[in-house]
Every structure is written in C-alpha cells, then in structure tokens.
JSON list of C-alpha atoms in Angstrom, two decimals:
[
{"chain": "A", "resi": 15, "resn": "GLY", "atom": "CA", "xyz": [0.06, -32.90, -3.62]},
{"chain": "A", "resi": 16, "resn": "ALA", "atom": "CA", "xyz": [-2.17, -30.40, -1.93]},
{"chain": "A", "resi": 17, "resn": "VAL", "atom": "CA", "xyz": [-5.28, -31.74, -0.31]},
{"chain": "A", "resi": 18, "resn": "VAL", "atom": "CA", "xyz": [-6.81, -28.33, 0.32]},
{"chain": "A", "resi": 19, "resn": "SER", "atom": "CA", "xyz": [-6.65, -25.40, -2.08]},
{"chain": "A", "resi": 20, "resn": "GLN", "atom": "CA", "xyz": [-7.16, -21.90, -0.75]},
{"chain": "A", "resi": 21, "resn": "HIS", "atom": "CA", "xyz": [-7.46, -18.87, -2.99]},
{"chain": "A", "resi": 22, "resn": "PRO", "atom": "CA", "xyz": [-6.36, -16.12, -3.20]},
{"chain": "A", "resi": 23, "resn": "SER", "atom": "CA", "xyz": [-3.07, -16.32, -1.35]},
{"chain": "A", "resi": 24, "resn": "ARG", "atom": "CA", "xyz": [-2.89, -12.57, -0.94]},
{"chain": "A", "resi": 25, "resn": "VAL", "atom": "CA", "xyz": [-5.37, -9.77, -1.38]},
{"chain": "A", "resi": 26, "resn": "ILE", "atom": "CA", "xyz": [-5.19, -6.05, -0.84]},
{"chain": "A", "resi": 27, "resn": "CYS", "atom": "CA", "xyz": [-8.42, -4.13, -0.75]},
{"chain": "A", "resi": 28, "resn": "LYS", "atom": "CA", "xyz": [-9.80, -0.74, 0.14]},
{"chain": "A", "resi": 29, "resn": "SER", "atom": "CA", "xyz": [-11.67, -0.15, 3.34]},
{"chain": "A", "resi": 30, "resn": "GLY", "atom": "CA", "xyz": [-15.41, -0.75, 2.89]},
{"chain": "A", "resi": 31, "resn": "THR", "atom": "CA", "xyz": [-15.11, -3.34, 0.16]},
{"chain": "A", "resi": 32, "resn": "SER", "atom": "CA", "xyz": [-15.85, -7.05, 0.48]},
{"chain": "A", "resi": 33, "resn": "VAL", "atom": "CA", "xyz": [-13.40, -9.86, -0.09]},
{"chain": "A", "resi": 34, "resn": "LYS", "atom": "CA", "xyz": [-14.18, -13.48, -0.82]},
{"chain": "A", "resi": 35, "resn": "ILE", "atom": "CA", "xyz": [-11.81, -16.31, 0.08]},
{"chain": "A", "resi": 36, "resn": "GLU", "atom": "CA", "xyz": [-12.30, -19.79, -1.30]},
{"chain": "A", "resi": 37, "resn": "CYS", "atom": "CA", "xyz": [-11.37, -23.09, 0.26]},
{"chain": "A", "resi": 38, "resn": "ARG", "atom": "CA", "xyz": [-11.56, -26.24, -1.82]},
{"chain": "A", "resi": 39, "resn": "SER", "atom": "CA", "xyz": [-11.19, -29.82, -0.70]},
{"chain": "A", "resi": 40, "resn": "LEU", "atom": "CA", "xyz": [-9.40, -31.53, -3.57]},
{"chain": "A", "resi": 41, "resn": "ASP", "atom": "CA", "xyz": [-9.21, -35.15, -2.55]},
{"chain": "A", "resi": 42, "resn": "PHE", "atom": "CA", "xyz": [-12.42, -35.84, -0.72]},
{"chain": "A", "resi": 43, "resn": "GLN", "atom": "CA", "xyz": [-15.82, -34.53, 0.10]},
{"chain": "A", "resi": 44, "resn": "ALA", "atom": "CA", "xyz": [-16.08, -32.40, 3.18]},
{"chain": "A", "resi": 45, "resn": "THR", "atom": "CA", "xyz": [-19.33, -31.77, 4.97]},
{"chain": "A", "resi": 46, "resn": "THR", "atom": "CA", "xyz": [-17.41, -29.61, 7.40]},
{"chain": "A", "resi": 47, "resn": "MET", "atom": "CA", "xyz": [-14.65, -27.09, 6.91]},
{"chain": "A", "resi": 48, "resn": "PHE", "atom": "CA", "xyz": [-13.03, -24.74, 9.37]},
{"chain": "A", "resi": 49, "resn": "TRP", "atom": "CA", "xyz": [-11.90, -21.14, 9.16]},
{"chain": "A", "resi": 50, "resn": "TYR", "atom": "CA", "xyz": [-9.10, -19.76, 11.30]},
{"chain": "A", "resi": 51, "resn": "ARG", "atom": "CA", "xyz": [-7.64, -16.33, 11.76]},
{"chain": "A", "resi": 52, "resn": "GLN", "atom": "CA", "xyz": [-4.05, -15.65, 12.66]},
{"chain": "A", "resi": 53, "resn": "PHE", "atom": "CA", "xyz": [-2.73, -12.29, 13.75]},
{"chain": "A", "resi": 54, "resn": "PRO", "atom": "CA", "xyz": [0.98, -11.54, 13.43]},
{"chain": "A", "resi": 55, "resn": "LYS", "atom": "CA", "xyz": [3.03, -13.47, 15.96]},
{"chain": "A", "resi": 56, "resn": "GLN", "atom": "CA", "xyz": [-0.11, -15.03, 17.35]},
{"chain": "A", "resi": 57, "resn": "SER", "atom": "CA", "xyz": [-1.61, -18.44, 17.22]},
{"chain": "A", "resi": 58, "resn": "LEU", "atom": "CA", "xyz": [-4.48, -19.65, 15.08]},
{"chain": "A", "resi": 59, "resn": "MET", "atom": "CA", "xyz": [-7.92, -18.95, 16.40]},
{"chain": "A", "resi": 60, "resn": "LEU", "atom": "CA", "xyz": [-10.94, -20.86, 15.16]},
{"chain": "A", "resi": 61, "resn": "MET", "atom": "CA", "xyz": [-13.47, -18.42, 13.74]},
{"chain": "A", "resi": 62, "resn": "ALA", "atom": "CA", "xyz": [-16.22, -20.68, 12.51]},
{"chain": "A", "resi": 63, "resn": "THR", "atom": "CA", "xyz": [-17.22, -24.11, 11.35]},
{"chain": "A", "resi": 64, "resn": "SER", "atom": "CA", "xyz": [-18.65, -24.26, 7.87]},
{"chain": "A", "resi": 65, "resn": "ASN", "atom": "CA", "xyz": [-21.38, -26.84, 7.39]},
{"chain": "A", "resi": 66, "resn": "GLU", "atom": "CA", "xyz": [-22.44, -28.04, 3.96]},
{"chain": "A", "resi": 67, "resn": "GLY", "atom": "CA", "xyz": [-26.05, -27.20, 3.27]},
{"chain": "A", "resi": 68, "resn": "SER", "atom": "CA", "xyz": [-26.67, -25.42, 6.54]},
{"chain": "A", "resi": 69, "resn": "LYS", "atom": "CA", "xyz": [-25.62, -22.39, 8.53]},
{"chain": "A", "resi": 70, "resn": "ALA", "atom": "CA", "xyz": [-22.11, -21.99, 9.77]},
{"chain": "A", "resi": 71, "resn": "THR", "atom": "CA", "xyz": [-21.34, -22.20, 13.45]},
{"chain": "A", "resi": 72, "resn": "TYR", "atom": "CA", "xyz": [-19.44, -19.18, 14.72]},
{"chain": "A", "resi": 73, "resn": "GLU", "atom": "CA", "xyz": [-17.13, -19.05, 17.69]},
{"chain": "A", "resi": 74, "resn": "GLN", "atom": "CA", "xyz": [-17.84, -16.61, 20.45]},
{"chain": "A", "resi": 75, "resn": "GLY", "atom": "CA", "xyz": [-16.91, -13.07, 19.55]},
{"chain": "A", "resi": 76, "resn": "VAL", "atom": "CA", "xyz": [-16.91, -13.59, 15.78]},
{"chain": "A", "resi": 77, "resn": "GLU", "atom": "CA", "xyz": [-19.43, -11.43, 13.93]},
{"chain": "A", "resi": 78, "resn": "LYS", "atom": "CA", "xyz": [-21.44, -13.64, 11.64]},
{"chain": "A", "resi": 79, "resn": "ASP", "atom": "CA", "xyz": [-22.73, -10.70, 9.61]},
{"chain": "A", "resi": 80, "resn": "LYS", "atom": "CA", "xyz": [-19.21, -9.54, 8.95]},
{"chain": "A", "resi": 81, "resn": "PHE", "atom": "CA", "xyz": [-17.69, -12.89, 8.14]},
{"chain": "A", "resi": 82, "resn": "LEU", "atom": "CA", "xyz": [-20.15, -14.59, 5.83]},
{"chain": "A", "resi": 83, "resn": "ILE", "atom": "CA", "xyz": [-19.59, -18.28, 5.25]},
{"chain": "A", "resi": 84, "resn": "ASN", "atom": "CA", "xyz": [-21.13, -20.30, 2.48]},
{"chain": "A", "resi": 85, "resn": "HIS", "atom": "CA", "xyz": [-20.65, -24.04, 2.08]},
{"chain": "A", "resi": 86, "resn": "ALA", "atom": "CA", "xyz": [-22.70, -24.73, -1.02]},
{"chain": "A", "resi": 87, "resn": "SER", "atom": "CA", "xyz": [-21.05, -27.96, -2.07]},
{"chain": "A", "resi": 88, "resn": "LEU", "atom": "CA", "xyz": [-19.11, -30.80, -0.53]},
{"chain": "A", "resi": 89, "resn": "THR", "atom": "CA", "xyz": [-15.84, -29.45, -1.88]},
{"chain": "A", "resi": 90, "resn": "LEU", "atom": "CA", "xyz": [-16.12, -25.69, -1.52]},
{"chain": "A", "resi": 91, "resn": "SER", "atom": "CA", "xyz": [-16.51, -23.27, 1.34]},
{"chain": "A", "resi": 92, "resn": "THR", "atom": "CA", "xyz": [-16.18, -19.51, 1.00]},
{"chain": "A", "resi": 93, "resn": "LEU", "atom": "CA", "xyz": [-15.49, -16.84, 3.58]},
{"chain": "A", "resi": 94, "resn": "THR", "atom": "CA", "xyz": [-16.54, -13.32, 2.66]},
{"chain": "A", "resi": 95, "resn": "VAL", "atom": "CA", "xyz": [-15.21, -10.46, 4.73]},
{"chain": "A", "resi": 96, "resn": "THR", "atom": "CA", "xyz": [-17.86, -7.79, 4.28]},
{"chain": "A", "resi": 97, "resn": "SER", "atom": "CA", "xyz": [-17.21, -4.07, 4.53]},
{"chain": "A", "resi": 98, "resn": "ALA", "atom": "CA", "xyz": [-13.60, -4.74, 5.37]},
{"chain": "A", "resi": 99, "resn": "HIS", "atom": "CA", "xyz": [-11.74, -2.45, 7.73]},
{"chain": "A", "resi": 100, "resn": "PRO", "atom": "CA", "xyz": [-8.03, -2.20, 8.46]},
{"chain": "A", "resi": 101, "resn": "GLU", "atom": "CA", "xyz": [-8.51, -4.17, 11.69]},
{"chain": "A", "resi": 102, "resn": "ASP", "atom": "CA", "xyz": [-9.68, -7.11, 9.57]},
{"chain": "A", "resi": 103, "resn": "SER", "atom": "CA", "xyz": [-6.20, -7.35, 8.09]},
{"chain": "A", "resi": 104, "resn": "SER", "atom": "CA", "xyz": [-4.98, -10.76, 9.05]},
{"chain": "A", "resi": 105, "resn": "PHE", "atom": "CA", "xyz": [-3.98, -14.19, 7.79]},
{"chain": "A", "resi": 106, "resn": "TYR", "atom": "CA", "xyz": [-6.98, -16.42, 7.18]},
{"chain": "A", "resi": 107, "resn": "ILE", "atom": "CA", "xyz": [-6.58, -20.18, 6.94]},
{"chain": "A", "resi": 108, "resn": "CYS", "atom": "CA", "xyz": [-9.11, -22.88, 6.17]},
{"chain": "A", "resi": 109, "resn": "SER", "atom": "CA", "xyz": [-8.89, -26.53, 7.08]},
{"chain": "A", "resi": 110, "resn": "VAL", "atom": "CA", "xyz": [-10.67, -29.70, 6.15]},
{"chain": "A", "resi": 111, "resn": "PRO", "atom": "CA", "xyz": [-11.08, -32.71, 8.45]},
{"chain": "A", "resi": 112, "resn": "GLY", "atom": "CA", "xyz": [-9.23, -35.72, 7.23]},
{"chain": "A", "resi": 113, "resn": "GLY", "atom": "CA", "xyz": [-10.14, -39.32, 7.59]},
{"chain": "A", "resi": 114, "resn": "GLY", "atom": "CA", "xyz": [-8.57, -41.34, 10.34]},
{"chain": "A", "resi": 115, "resn": "GLU", "atom": "CA", "xyz": [-5.61, -39.98, 12.19]},
{"chain": "A", "resi": 116, "resn": "GLU", "atom": "CA", "xyz": [-4.78, -37.05, 9.98]},
{"chain": "A", "resi": 117, "resn": "LYS", "atom": "CA", "xyz": [-7.38, -34.94, 11.70]},
{"chain": "A", "resi": 118, "resn": "LEU", "atom": "CA", "xyz": [-6.99, -31.73, 9.70]},
{"chain": "A", "resi": 119, "resn": "PHE", "atom": "CA", "xyz": [-5.57, -30.62, 6.38]},
{"chain": "A", "resi": 120, "resn": "PHE", "atom": "CA", "xyz": [-4.82, -26.92, 6.07]},
{"chain": "A", "resi": 121, "resn": "GLY", "atom": "CA", "xyz": [-5.02, -24.58, 3.14]},
{"chain": "A", "resi": 122, "resn": "SER", "atom": "CA", "xyz": [-2.06, -22.37, 2.32]},
{"chain": "A", "resi": 123, "resn": "GLY", "atom": "CA", "xyz": [-3.74, -19.33, 3.79]},
{"chain": "A", "resi": 124, "resn": "THR", "atom": "CA", "xyz": [-4.83, -15.90, 2.58]},
{"chain": "A", "resi": 125, "resn": "GLN", "atom": "CA", "xyz": [-3.09, -12.73, 3.68]},
{"chain": "A", "resi": 126, "resn": "LEU", "atom": "CA", "xyz": [-5.68, -9.95, 3.71]},
{"chain": "A", "resi": 127, "resn": "SER", "atom": "CA", "xyz": [-4.53, -6.37, 3.86]},
{"chain": "A", "resi": 128, "resn": "VAL", "atom": "CA", "xyz": [-7.17, -3.67, 4.13]},
{"chain": "A", "resi": 129, "resn": "LEU", "atom": "CA", "xyz": [-6.01, -0.16, 3.31]},
{"chain": "B", "resi": 28, "resn": "ALA", "atom": "CA", "xyz": [-8.68, -24.50, 31.34]},
{"chain": "B", "resi": 29, "resn": "GLN", "atom": "CA", "xyz": [-7.41, -26.09, 28.17]},
{"chain": "B", "resi": 30, "resn": "SER", "atom": "CA", "xyz": [-4.26, -24.53, 26.85]},
{"chain": "B", "resi": 31, "resn": "VAL", "atom": "CA", "xyz": [-1.02, -25.07, 25.04]},
{"chain": "B", "resi": 32, "resn": "THR", "atom": "CA", "xyz": [2.14, -23.30, 26.10]},
{"chain": "B", "resi": 33, "resn": "GLN", "atom": "CA", "xyz": [5.20, -22.90, 23.98]},
{"chain": "B", "resi": 34, "resn": "PRO", "atom": "CA", "xyz": [7.62, -21.13, 26.33]},
{"chain": "B", "resi": 35, "resn": "ASP", "atom": "CA", "xyz": [10.11, -20.09, 23.68]},
{"chain": "B", "resi": 36, "resn": "ILE", "atom": "CA", "xyz": [8.98, -17.38, 21.32]},
{"chain": "B", "resi": 37, "resn": "HIS", "atom": "CA", "xyz": [12.14, -17.38, 19.24]},
{"chain": "B", "resi": 38, "resn": "ILE", "atom": "CA", "xyz": [15.05, -19.81, 19.08]},
{"chain": "B", "resi": 39, "resn": "THR", "atom": "CA", "xyz": [18.21, -19.52, 17.03]},
{"chain": "B", "resi": 40, "resn": "VAL", "atom": "CA", "xyz": [20.41, -22.52, 16.40]},
{"chain": "B", "resi": 41, "resn": "SER", "atom": "CA", "xyz": [23.39, -23.14, 14.19]},
{"chain": "B", "resi": 42, "resn": "GLU", "atom": "CA", "xyz": [22.99, -25.34, 11.16]},
{"chain": "B", "resi": 43, "resn": "GLY", "atom": "CA", "xyz": [23.88, -28.90, 12.11]},
{"chain": "B", "resi": 44, "resn": "ALA", "atom": "CA", "xyz": [23.13, -28.38, 15.78]},
{"chain": "B", "resi": 45, "resn": "SER", "atom": "CA", "xyz": [20.42, -30.25, 17.61]},
{"chain": "B", "resi": 46, "resn": "LEU", "atom": "CA", "xyz": [17.05, -28.70, 18.31]},
{"chain": "B", "resi": 47, "resn": "GLU", "atom": "CA", "xyz": [14.39, -29.06, 20.96]},
{"chain": "B", "resi": 48, "resn": "LEU", "atom": "CA", "xyz": [11.17, -27.03, 20.93]},
{"chain": "B", "resi": 49, "resn": "ARG", "atom": "CA", "xyz": [9.15, -27.18, 24.08]},
{"chain": "B", "resi": 50, "resn": "CYS", "atom": "CA", "xyz": [5.41, -27.68, 24.38]},
{"chain": "B", "resi": 51, "resn": "ASN", "atom": "CA", "xyz": [3.31, -28.08, 27.51]},
{"chain": "B", "resi": 52, "resn": "TYR", "atom": "CA", "xyz": [-0.40, -28.61, 27.52]},
{"chain": "B", "resi": 53, "resn": "SER", "atom": "CA", "xyz": [-3.34, -28.55, 29.85]},
{"chain": "B", "resi": 54, "resn": "TYR", "atom": "CA", "xyz": [-6.20, -30.70, 28.69]},
{"chain": "B", "resi": 55, "resn": "GLY", "atom": "CA", "xyz": [-9.08, -32.33, 30.50]},
{"chain": "B", "resi": 56, "resn": "ALA", "atom": "CA", "xyz": [-9.40, -35.43, 28.38]},
{"chain": "B", "resi": 57, "resn": "THR", "atom": "CA", "xyz": [-7.08, -37.81, 26.59]},
{"chain": "B", "resi": 58, "resn": "PRO", "atom": "CA", "xyz": [-5.13, -35.48, 24.32]},
{"chain": "B", "resi": 59, "resn": "TYR", "atom": "CA", "xyz": [-4.42, -35.78, 20.68]},
{"chain": "B", "resi": 60, "resn": "LEU", "atom": "CA", "xyz": [-1.16, -33.88, 20.12]},
{"chain": "B", "resi": 61, "resn": "PHE", "atom": "CA", "xyz": [0.27, -32.32, 17.01]},
{"chain": "B", "resi": 62, "resn": "TRP", "atom": "CA", "xyz": [3.22, -30.34, 15.77]},
{"chain": "B", "resi": 63, "resn": "TYR", "atom": "CA", "xyz": [2.78, -28.17, 12.70]},
{"chain": "B", "resi": 64, "resn": "VAL", "atom": "CA", "xyz": [5.28, -26.10, 10.76]},
{"chain": "B", "resi": 65, "resn": "GLN", "atom": "CA", "xyz": [4.43, -22.86, 9.00]},
{"chain": "B", "resi": 66, "resn": "SER", "atom": "CA", "xyz": [6.67, -21.14, 6.50]},
{"chain": "B", "resi": 67, "resn": "PRO", "atom": "CA", "xyz": [6.19, -17.39, 5.96]},
{"chain": "B", "resi": 68, "resn": "GLY", "atom": "CA", "xyz": [2.90, -16.64, 4.26]},
{"chain": "B", "resi": 69, "resn": "GLN", "atom": "CA", "xyz": [1.97, -20.28, 4.12]},
{"chain": "B", "resi": 70, "resn": "GLY", "atom": "CA", "xyz": [-0.54, -22.60, 5.72]},
{"chain": "B", "resi": 71, "resn": "LEU", "atom": "CA", "xyz": [0.34, -25.26, 8.21]},
{"chain": "B", "resi": 72, "resn": "GLN", "atom": "CA", "xyz": [2.00, -28.55, 7.44]},
{"chain": "B", "resi": 73, "resn": "LEU", "atom": "CA", "xyz": [1.66, -31.45, 9.84]},
{"chain": "B", "resi": 74, "resn": "LEU", "atom": "CA", "xyz": [5.01, -32.67, 11.11]},
{"chain": "B", "resi": 75, "resn": "LEU", "atom": "CA", "xyz": [3.81, -35.41, 13.40]},
{"chain": "B", "resi": 76, "resn": "LYS", "atom": "CA", "xyz": [1.04, -36.43, 15.75]},
{"chain": "B", "resi": 77, "resn": "TYR", "atom": "CA", "xyz": [0.48, -38.58, 18.79]},
{"chain": "B", "resi": 78, "resn": "PHE", "atom": "CA", "xyz": [-2.65, -40.16, 20.13]},
{"chain": "B", "resi": 79, "resn": "SER", "atom": "CA", "xyz": [-1.58, -43.47, 21.66]},
{"chain": "B", "resi": 80, "resn": "GLY", "atom": "CA", "xyz": [1.09, -46.14, 21.65]},
{"chain": "B", "resi": 81, "resn": "ASP", "atom": "CA", "xyz": [4.80, -45.48, 21.60]},
{"chain": "B", "resi": 82, "resn": "THR", "atom": "CA", "xyz": [5.43, -42.16, 23.27]},
{"chain": "B", "resi": 83, "resn": "LEU", "atom": "CA", "xyz": [8.25, -41.32, 20.88]},
{"chain": "B", "resi": 84, "resn": "VAL", "atom": "CA", "xyz": [6.80, -40.49, 17.50]},
{"chain": "B", "resi": 85, "resn": "GLN", "atom": "CA", "xyz": [8.62, -39.93, 14.27]},
{"chain": "B", "resi": 86, "resn": "GLY", "atom": "CA", "xyz": [7.54, -37.33, 11.79]},
{"chain": "B", "resi": 87, "resn": "ILE", "atom": "CA", "xyz": [8.53, -35.90, 8.46]},
{"chain": "B", "resi": 88, "resn": "LYS", "atom": "CA", "xyz": [11.74, -34.02, 7.73]},
{"chain": "B", "resi": 89, "resn": "GLY", "atom": "CA", "xyz": [13.64, -35.90, 10.44]},
{"chain": "B", "resi": 90, "resn": "PHE", "atom": "CA", "xyz": [11.61, -34.54, 13.35]},
{"chain": "B", "resi": 91, "resn": "GLU", "atom": "CA", "xyz": [10.50, -36.53, 16.35]},
{"chain": "B", "resi": 92, "resn": "ALA", "atom": "CA", "xyz": [8.53, -35.74, 19.48]},
{"chain": "B", "resi": 93, "resn": "GLU", "atom": "CA", "xyz": [8.17, -37.40, 22.84]},
{"chain": "B", "resi": 94, "resn": "PHE", "atom": "CA", "xyz": [4.96, -37.47, 24.81]},
{"chain": "B", "resi": 95, "resn": "LYS", "atom": "CA", "xyz": [5.48, -37.33, 28.57]},
{"chain": "B", "resi": 96, "resn": "ARG", "atom": "CA", "xyz": [2.19, -37.61, 30.36]},
{"chain": "B", "resi": 97, "resn": "SER", "atom": "CA", "xyz": [3.68, -36.95, 33.80]},
{"chain": "B", "resi": 98, "resn": "GLN", "atom": "CA", "xyz": [5.07, -33.64, 32.58]},
{"chain": "B", "resi": 99, "resn": "SER", "atom": "CA", "xyz": [2.19, -32.80, 30.24]},
{"chain": "B", "resi": 100, "resn": "SER", "atom": "CA", "xyz": [4.76, -32.18, 27.58]},
{"chain": "B", "resi": 101, "resn": "PHE", "atom": "CA", "xyz": [5.21, -32.97, 23.92]},
{"chain": "B", "resi": 102, "resn": "ASN", "atom": "CA", "xyz": [8.59, -31.58, 22.94]},
{"chain": "B", "resi": 103, "resn": "LEU", "atom": "CA", "xyz": [9.76, -31.57, 19.36]},
{"chain": "B", "resi": 104, "resn": "ARG", "atom": "CA", "xyz": [13.33, -32.57, 18.53]},
{"chain": "B", "resi": 105, "resn": "LYS", "atom": "CA", "xyz": [15.66, -32.84, 15.60]},
{"chain": "B", "resi": 106, "resn": "PRO", "atom": "CA", "xyz": [19.25, -34.14, 15.85]},
{"chain": "B", "resi": 107, "resn": "SER", "atom": "CA", "xyz": [20.70, -31.90, 13.15]},
{"chain": "B", "resi": 108, "resn": "VAL", "atom": "CA", "xyz": [19.00, -28.75, 11.93]},
{"chain": "B", "resi": 109, "resn": "HIS", "atom": "CA", "xyz": [19.09, -27.69, 8.29]},
{"chain": "B", "resi": 110, "resn": "TRP", "atom": "CA", "xyz": [18.79, -24.12, 7.07]},
{"chain": "B", "resi": 111, "resn": "SER", "atom": "CA", "xyz": [15.47, -25.05, 5.44]},
{"chain": "B", "resi": 112, "resn": "ASP", "atom": "CA", "xyz": [14.02, -25.80, 8.87]},
{"chain": "B", "resi": 113, "resn": "ALA", "atom": "CA", "xyz": [13.77, -22.08, 9.62]},
{"chain": "B", "resi": 114, "resn": "ALA", "atom": "CA", "xyz": [10.05, -21.49, 10.12]},
{"chain": "B", "resi": 115, "resn": "GLU", "atom": "CA", "xyz": [7.37, -21.11, 12.77]},
{"chain": "B", "resi": 116, "resn": "TYR", "atom": "CA", "xyz": [6.42, -24.21, 14.71]},
{"chain": "B", "resi": 117, "resn": "PHE", "atom": "CA", "xyz": [3.08, -24.72, 16.40]},
{"chain": "B", "resi": 118, "resn": "CYS", "atom": "CA", "xyz": [2.11, -27.28, 18.97]},
{"chain": "B", "resi": 119, "resn": "ALA", "atom": "CA", "xyz": [-1.60, -28.15, 19.17]},
{"chain": "B", "resi": 120, "resn": "VAL", "atom": "CA", "xyz": [-3.89, -30.35, 21.23]},
{"chain": "B", "resi": 121, "resn": "GLY", "atom": "CA", "xyz": [-7.32, -31.66, 20.41]},
{"chain": "B", "resi": 122, "resn": "PRO", "atom": "CA", "xyz": [-9.89, -34.20, 21.47]},
{"chain": "B", "resi": 123, "resn": "TYR", "atom": "CA", "xyz": [-9.00, -37.81, 20.86]},
{"chain": "B", "resi": 124, "resn": "TYR", "atom": "CA", "xyz": [-12.55, -38.75, 20.18]},
{"chain": "B", "resi": 125, "resn": "GLY", "atom": "CA", "xyz": [-15.51, -36.68, 19.25]},
{"chain": "B", "resi": 126, "resn": "GLY", "atom": "CA", "xyz": [-15.82, -32.98, 19.77]},
{"chain": "B", "resi": 127, "resn": "SER", "atom": "CA", "xyz": [-15.35, -30.38, 17.11]},
{"chain": "B", "resi": 128, "resn": "GLN", "atom": "CA", "xyz": [-12.55, -31.57, 14.93]},
{"chain": "B", "resi": 129, "resn": "GLY", "atom": "CA", "xyz": [-11.74, -27.97, 14.12]},
{"chain": "B", "resi": 130, "resn": "ASN", "atom": "CA", "xyz": [-11.30, -26.98, 17.67]},
{"chain": "B", "resi": 131, "resn": "LEU", "atom": "CA", "xyz": [-7.65, -27.74, 18.03]},
{"chain": "B", "resi": 132, "resn": "ILE", "atom": "CA", "xyz": [-6.00, -25.50, 20.58]},
{"chain": "B", "resi": 133, "resn": "PHE", "atom": "CA", "xyz": [-2.79, -24.04, 19.28]},
{"chain": "B", "resi": 134, "resn": "GLY", "atom": "CA", "xyz": [0.20, -22.68, 21.11]},
{"chain": "B", "resi": 135, "resn": "LYS", "atom": "CA", "xyz": [1.48, -19.26, 20.14]},
{"chain": "B", "resi": 136, "resn": "GLY", "atom": "CA", "xyz": [4.29, -20.74, 18.16]},
{"chain": "B", "resi": 137, "resn": "THR", "atom": "CA", "xyz": [8.07, -20.79, 18.28]},
{"chain": "B", "resi": 138, "resn": "LYS", "atom": "CA", "xyz": [10.01, -19.10, 15.55]},
{"chain": "B", "resi": 139, "resn": "LEU", "atom": "CA", "xyz": [13.12, -21.00, 14.57]},
{"chain": "B", "resi": 140, "resn": "SER", "atom": "CA", "xyz": [16.04, -19.20, 12.98]},
{"chain": "B", "resi": 141, "resn": "VAL", "atom": "CA", "xyz": [19.03, -21.13, 11.68]},
{"chain": "B", "resi": 142, "resn": "LYS", "atom": "CA", "xyz": [22.52, -19.64, 11.57]},
{"chain": "B", "resi": 143, "resn": "PRO", "atom": "CA", "xyz": [24.88, -20.74, 8.82]}
]
C-alpha cells in the first residue's frame, strides 16, 4: 500500500487565491519531508526541505513567502501556494525519506492549475 | 557539475520487443543510482536502485539495470515490453552517504510509448 499520501491530486483555482497541499507519511514518522516541482516534460526540481518543528529549508530561487511550508507533526507537511498565479501551475510532489536503502517514498502528486 | 543525462526524450517500441533506456551521470562522489517510473498524473514509483555490489540489479515489473562505472552509465532494460509499461522513466543519482536525502538529481525523463 501507499507509504505517502498526498492530497489533493488535482486542484484548479483562480489567480490570487491560496492553495494548500498536504503530504502525509502513513507508515512511519518523518522529521523531514521534501517538496518537488515538475513542469511539463521537465524533471523534478527540489523546492524545499520541510523540517518538523522548525523552519523549512528552501532551495535557491524558491520564494519562501510564496510557498509556505508547515511541518507541524511527524506525519504531516503542508505546502501552501499563496496568491497563486498562472505561472505557478505545475505538478507538485512530496517525498518522505525511507529507512535503509529505499531512500525516498513519493506521494502521488498534485496537479495545480491556476486560471 | 553533478548531472544526469537521459539522451532519449521519447522512445517507441512494439509490445514484446526489448527495451533499453539510457542514463549517464556525472557525480563527484560514490553515486547512489535510481530508476523511477511515472504514469500520467501520478507520483514516482521506484523501479530499482544501485549502491554497491553486483552491477546488474533487478527491479520490479521485470526491469533490470546495469551500472557501468567506466562509462558512468546506468541503463535500464527489459527483455519484453508490455503495453502497461508505457510511462515516463526517470533516472536519478544521489549521495551514497550523508547529504540531503531529498537532493536527488533527476534526469529529464524518457517517455516510453508501446505499439500494439
């Protein structure tokens, strides 16, 4: 079964609104979770590292005020796209580090479309 | 610079034919190599991984990959492709030990289409 649950799978919103995406670790506690962004026909790019109980670490070029990350518990991280614009339309994927060799478990992704 | 190159953007094979997807990497440390598969609108599923030992690794769904250090390659193969294998395939490299576990470097992907 799924190790990581990501919700919603698809969201359409109006420009200027905010959208929250949830990532849940189902099988184990995760002090760290990762958020990726994938543009059409492009690879995954790490946006930020979500840290339980502390501030997220953002990759260079990612606006922390636009992409708010909250990791309030050991099983849940949320990514909020604030004041969304059409250029924020993309596929967002979260991942959770696994124990041992598995390295990363990925959520099923969220397709965000901003009108 | 660390990078992953998947030279083929799109490959079409006939069902039942063999498949090889190419992956070359540039990495400064001992690499940890992965192949993931992504169906449309879905997240990534791990097919197989290599970090040490036998350079030919077996994965799920009948896939295998061979690590060739001298060629900095980690090509994915399957002897007989099924229509359900049509998807996007990503090669990725990451640190073997330490570092940010999220910071896998992904190739741009190869889209596989399967002809009946």
